[in-house]
PDB file of C-alpha atoms in Angstrom:
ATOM      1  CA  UNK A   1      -4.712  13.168   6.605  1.00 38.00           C
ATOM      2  CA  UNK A   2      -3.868  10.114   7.939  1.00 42.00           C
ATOM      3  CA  UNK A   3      -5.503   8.744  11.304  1.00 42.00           C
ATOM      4  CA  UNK A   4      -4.380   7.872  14.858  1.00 46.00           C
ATOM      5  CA  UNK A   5      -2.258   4.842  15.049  1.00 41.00           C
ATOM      6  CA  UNK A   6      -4.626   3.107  17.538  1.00 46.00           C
ATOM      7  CA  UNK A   7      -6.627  -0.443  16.984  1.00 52.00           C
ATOM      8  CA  UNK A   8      -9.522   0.958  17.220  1.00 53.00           C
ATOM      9  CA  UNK A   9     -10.768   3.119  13.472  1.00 50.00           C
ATOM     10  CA  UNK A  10     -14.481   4.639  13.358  1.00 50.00           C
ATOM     11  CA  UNK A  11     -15.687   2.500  16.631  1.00 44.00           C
ATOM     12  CA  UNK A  12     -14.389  -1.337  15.427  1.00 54.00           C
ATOM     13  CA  UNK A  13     -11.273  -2.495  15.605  1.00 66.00           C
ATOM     14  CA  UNK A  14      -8.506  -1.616  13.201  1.00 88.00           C
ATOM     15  CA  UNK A  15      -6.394  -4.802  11.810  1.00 92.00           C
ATOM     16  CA  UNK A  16      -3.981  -2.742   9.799  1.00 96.00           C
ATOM     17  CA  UNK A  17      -3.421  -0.697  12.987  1.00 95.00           C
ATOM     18  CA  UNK A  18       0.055  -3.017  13.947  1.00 94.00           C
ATOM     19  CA  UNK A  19       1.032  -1.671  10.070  1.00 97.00           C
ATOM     20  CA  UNK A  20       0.802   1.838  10.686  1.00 95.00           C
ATOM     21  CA  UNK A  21       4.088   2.110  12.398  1.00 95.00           C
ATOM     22  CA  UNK A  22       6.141   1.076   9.822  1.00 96.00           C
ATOM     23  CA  UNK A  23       7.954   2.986   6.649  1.00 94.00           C
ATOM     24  CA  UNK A  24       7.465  -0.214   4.750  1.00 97.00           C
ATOM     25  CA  UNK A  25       5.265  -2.656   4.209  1.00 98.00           C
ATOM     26  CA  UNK A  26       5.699  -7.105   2.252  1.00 98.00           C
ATOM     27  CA  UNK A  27       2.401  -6.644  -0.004  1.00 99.00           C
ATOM     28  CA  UNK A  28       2.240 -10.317  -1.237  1.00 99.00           C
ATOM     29  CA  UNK A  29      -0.032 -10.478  -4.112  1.00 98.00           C
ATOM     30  CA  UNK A  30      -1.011 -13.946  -5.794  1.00 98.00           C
ATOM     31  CA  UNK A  31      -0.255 -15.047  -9.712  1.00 97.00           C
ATOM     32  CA  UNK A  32      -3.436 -17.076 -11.841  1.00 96.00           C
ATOM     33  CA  UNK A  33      -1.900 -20.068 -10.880  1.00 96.00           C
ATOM     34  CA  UNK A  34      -2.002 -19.240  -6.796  1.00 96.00           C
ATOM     35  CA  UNK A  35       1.693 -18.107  -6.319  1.00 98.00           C
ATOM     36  CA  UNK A  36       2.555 -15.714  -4.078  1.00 98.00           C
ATOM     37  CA  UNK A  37       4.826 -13.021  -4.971  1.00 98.00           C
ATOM     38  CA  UNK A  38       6.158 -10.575  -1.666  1.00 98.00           C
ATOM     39  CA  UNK A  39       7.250  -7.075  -2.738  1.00 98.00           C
ATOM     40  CA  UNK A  40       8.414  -4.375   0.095  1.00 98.00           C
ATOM     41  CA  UNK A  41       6.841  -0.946  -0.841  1.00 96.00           C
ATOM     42  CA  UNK A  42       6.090   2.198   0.654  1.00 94.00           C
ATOM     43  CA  UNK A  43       2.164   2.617   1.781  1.00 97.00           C
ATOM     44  CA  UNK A  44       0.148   5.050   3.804  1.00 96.00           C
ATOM     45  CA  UNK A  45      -3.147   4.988   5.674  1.00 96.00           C
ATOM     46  CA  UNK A  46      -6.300   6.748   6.090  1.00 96.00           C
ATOM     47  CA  UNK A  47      -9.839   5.746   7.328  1.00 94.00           C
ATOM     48  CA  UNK A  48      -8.746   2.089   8.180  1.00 94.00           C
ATOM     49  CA  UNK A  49      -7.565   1.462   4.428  1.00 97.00           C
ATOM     50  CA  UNK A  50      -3.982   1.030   3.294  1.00 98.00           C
ATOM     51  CA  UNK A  51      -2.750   2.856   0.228  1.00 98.00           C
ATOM     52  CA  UNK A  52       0.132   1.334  -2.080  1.00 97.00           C
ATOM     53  CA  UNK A  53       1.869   3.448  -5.239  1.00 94.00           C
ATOM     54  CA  UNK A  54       3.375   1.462  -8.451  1.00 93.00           C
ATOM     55  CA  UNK A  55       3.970   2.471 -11.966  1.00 89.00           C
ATOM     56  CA  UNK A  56       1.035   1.425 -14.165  1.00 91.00           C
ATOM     57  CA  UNK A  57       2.294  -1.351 -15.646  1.00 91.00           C
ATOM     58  CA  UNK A  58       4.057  -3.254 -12.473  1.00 94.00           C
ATOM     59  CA  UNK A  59       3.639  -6.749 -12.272  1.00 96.00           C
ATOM     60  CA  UNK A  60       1.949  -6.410  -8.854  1.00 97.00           C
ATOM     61  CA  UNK A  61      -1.002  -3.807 -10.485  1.00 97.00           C
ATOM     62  CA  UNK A  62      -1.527  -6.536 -12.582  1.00 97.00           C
ATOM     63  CA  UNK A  63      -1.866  -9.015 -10.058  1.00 98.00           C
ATOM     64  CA  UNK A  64      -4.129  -6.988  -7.921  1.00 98.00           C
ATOM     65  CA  UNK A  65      -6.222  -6.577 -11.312  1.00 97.00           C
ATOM     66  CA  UNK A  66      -6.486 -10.135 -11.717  1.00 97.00           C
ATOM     67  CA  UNK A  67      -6.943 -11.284  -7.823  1.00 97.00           C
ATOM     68  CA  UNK A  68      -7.660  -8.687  -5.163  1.00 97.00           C
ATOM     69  CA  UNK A  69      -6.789 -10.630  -2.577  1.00 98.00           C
ATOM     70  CA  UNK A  70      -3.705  -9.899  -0.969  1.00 99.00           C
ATOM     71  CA  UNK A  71      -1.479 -10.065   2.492  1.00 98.00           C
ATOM     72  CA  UNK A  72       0.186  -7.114   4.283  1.00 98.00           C
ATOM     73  CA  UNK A  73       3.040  -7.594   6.883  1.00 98.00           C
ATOM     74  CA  UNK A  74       5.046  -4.553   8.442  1.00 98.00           C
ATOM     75  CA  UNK A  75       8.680  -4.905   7.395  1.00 98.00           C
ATOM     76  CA  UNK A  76      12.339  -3.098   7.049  1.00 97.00           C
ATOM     77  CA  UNK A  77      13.215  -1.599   3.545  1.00 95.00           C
ATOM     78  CA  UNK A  78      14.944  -5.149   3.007  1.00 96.00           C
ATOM     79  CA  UNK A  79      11.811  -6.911   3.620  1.00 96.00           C
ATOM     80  CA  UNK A  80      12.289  -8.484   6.840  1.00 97.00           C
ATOM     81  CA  UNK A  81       8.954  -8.843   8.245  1.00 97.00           C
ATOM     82  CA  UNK A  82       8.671  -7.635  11.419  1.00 96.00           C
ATOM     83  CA  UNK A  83       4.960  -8.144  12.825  1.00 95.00           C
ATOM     84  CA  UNK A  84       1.793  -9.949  12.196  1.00 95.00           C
ATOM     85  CA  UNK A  85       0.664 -10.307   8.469  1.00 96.00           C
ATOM     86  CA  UNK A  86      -2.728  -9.613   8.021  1.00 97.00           C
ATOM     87  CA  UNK A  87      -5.182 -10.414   4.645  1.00 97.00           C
ATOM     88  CA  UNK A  88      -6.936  -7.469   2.665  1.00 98.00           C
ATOM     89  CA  UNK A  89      -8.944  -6.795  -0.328  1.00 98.00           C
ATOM     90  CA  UNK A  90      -7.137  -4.550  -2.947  1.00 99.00           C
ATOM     91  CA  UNK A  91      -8.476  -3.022  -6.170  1.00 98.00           C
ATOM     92  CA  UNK A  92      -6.687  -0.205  -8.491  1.00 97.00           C
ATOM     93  CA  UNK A  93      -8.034   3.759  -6.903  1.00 97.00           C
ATOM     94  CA  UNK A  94      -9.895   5.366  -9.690  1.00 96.00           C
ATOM     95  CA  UNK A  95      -7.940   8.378 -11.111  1.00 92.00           C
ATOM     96  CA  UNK A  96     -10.352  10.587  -9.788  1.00 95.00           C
ATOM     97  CA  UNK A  97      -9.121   9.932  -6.647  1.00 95.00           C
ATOM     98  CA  UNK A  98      -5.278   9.743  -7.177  1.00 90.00           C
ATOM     99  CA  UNK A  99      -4.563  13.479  -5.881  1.00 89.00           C
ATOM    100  CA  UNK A 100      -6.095  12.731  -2.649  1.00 95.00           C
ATOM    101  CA  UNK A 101      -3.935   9.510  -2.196  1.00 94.00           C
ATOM    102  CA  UNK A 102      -0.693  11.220  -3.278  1.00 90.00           C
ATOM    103  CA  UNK A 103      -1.177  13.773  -0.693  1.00 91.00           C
ATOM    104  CA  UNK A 104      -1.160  10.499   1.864  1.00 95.00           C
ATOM    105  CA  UNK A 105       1.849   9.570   0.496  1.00 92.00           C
ATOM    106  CA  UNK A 106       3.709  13.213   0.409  1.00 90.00           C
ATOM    107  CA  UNK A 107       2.536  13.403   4.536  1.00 92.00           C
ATOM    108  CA  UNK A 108       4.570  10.531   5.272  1.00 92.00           C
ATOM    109  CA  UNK A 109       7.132  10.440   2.701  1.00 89.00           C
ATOM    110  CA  UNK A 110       8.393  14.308   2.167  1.00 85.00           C
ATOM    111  CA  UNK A 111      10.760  12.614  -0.632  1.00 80.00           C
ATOM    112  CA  UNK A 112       7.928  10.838  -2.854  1.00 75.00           C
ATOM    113  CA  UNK A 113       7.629  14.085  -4.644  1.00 74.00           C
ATOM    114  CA  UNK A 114      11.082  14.062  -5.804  1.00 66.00           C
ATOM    115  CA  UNK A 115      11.401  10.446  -6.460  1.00 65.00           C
ATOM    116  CA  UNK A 116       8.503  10.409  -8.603  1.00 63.00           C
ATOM    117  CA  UNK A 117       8.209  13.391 -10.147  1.00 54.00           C
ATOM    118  CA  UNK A 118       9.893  14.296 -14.082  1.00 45.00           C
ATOM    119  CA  UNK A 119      13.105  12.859 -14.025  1.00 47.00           C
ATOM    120  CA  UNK A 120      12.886  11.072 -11.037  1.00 45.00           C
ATOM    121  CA  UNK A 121      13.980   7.206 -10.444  1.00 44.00           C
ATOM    122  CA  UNK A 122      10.249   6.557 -10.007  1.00 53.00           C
ATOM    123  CA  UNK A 123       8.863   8.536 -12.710  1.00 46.00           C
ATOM    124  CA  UNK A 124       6.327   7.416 -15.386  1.00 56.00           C
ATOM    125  CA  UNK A 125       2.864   6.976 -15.366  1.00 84.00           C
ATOM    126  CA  UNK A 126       1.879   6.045 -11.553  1.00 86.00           C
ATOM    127  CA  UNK A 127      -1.233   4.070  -9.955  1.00 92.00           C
ATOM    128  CA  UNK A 128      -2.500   3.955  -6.214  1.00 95.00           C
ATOM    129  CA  UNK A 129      -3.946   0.555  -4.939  1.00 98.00           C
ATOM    130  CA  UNK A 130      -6.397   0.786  -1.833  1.00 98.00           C
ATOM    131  CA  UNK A 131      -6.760  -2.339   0.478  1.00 98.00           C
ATOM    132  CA  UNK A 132      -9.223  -2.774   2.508  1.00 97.00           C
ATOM    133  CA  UNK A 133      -9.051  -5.201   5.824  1.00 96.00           C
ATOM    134  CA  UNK A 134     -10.925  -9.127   5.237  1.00 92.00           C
TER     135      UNK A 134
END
């Protein structure tokens, strides 16, 4: 499951660490052109990575397909940011590996079943982006 909140992850130092407090995260993700677009989402941890749900064909998936780069800052559900942003690497978590993340997220969020499950608000075909500190 998910790890301590300390700075320190496996023996080095942790940047997501001042994240792992919050329920909600700004993931700013950048257009072609070098835009950057700030949504507030849900997100989870484990092993010094930050994991991020969307529906497959969000405009943010797509983003993180084109340019993995990408900027995390803890925030309220509103998107207030609330703490220091920190940069990451992001790329789309192979299906294989969906079941394992969506455990993450049903450990922090009890509700995430409900909301995304059939006939939820959030349900529909759902992918899990991974971002790893820069």
């Amino acid at each position: 499951m998910a790890t301590d909140d300390t700075q320190m992850q496996n023996g080095k130092n942790d940047s997501f660490a001042n994240l792992y407090p919050s329920e909600f995260v700004v993931l700013t993700t950048l257009r072609k052109d070098g835009r950057a677009v700030p949504t507030t989402v849900w997100f989870t941890h484990n092993d010094g990575k930050i994991y991020i749900t969307t529906s497959t064909t969000t405009g943010k998936i797509k983003r993180v397909r084109n340019n993995g780069r990408v900027y995390l800052a803890p925030s309220d559900r509103v998107g207030n940011v609330s703490g220091e942003r920190v940069e990451g690497q992001a790329h789309e978590v192979p299906q294989s590996e969906h079941e394992r993340v969506r455990q993450l997220f049903l450990a922090k969020y009890p509700q995430f079943a409900a909301m995304t499950g059939a006939g939820g608000p959030r349900s529909g075909e759902r992918t899990y982006i991974e971002v790893v500190p820069l």
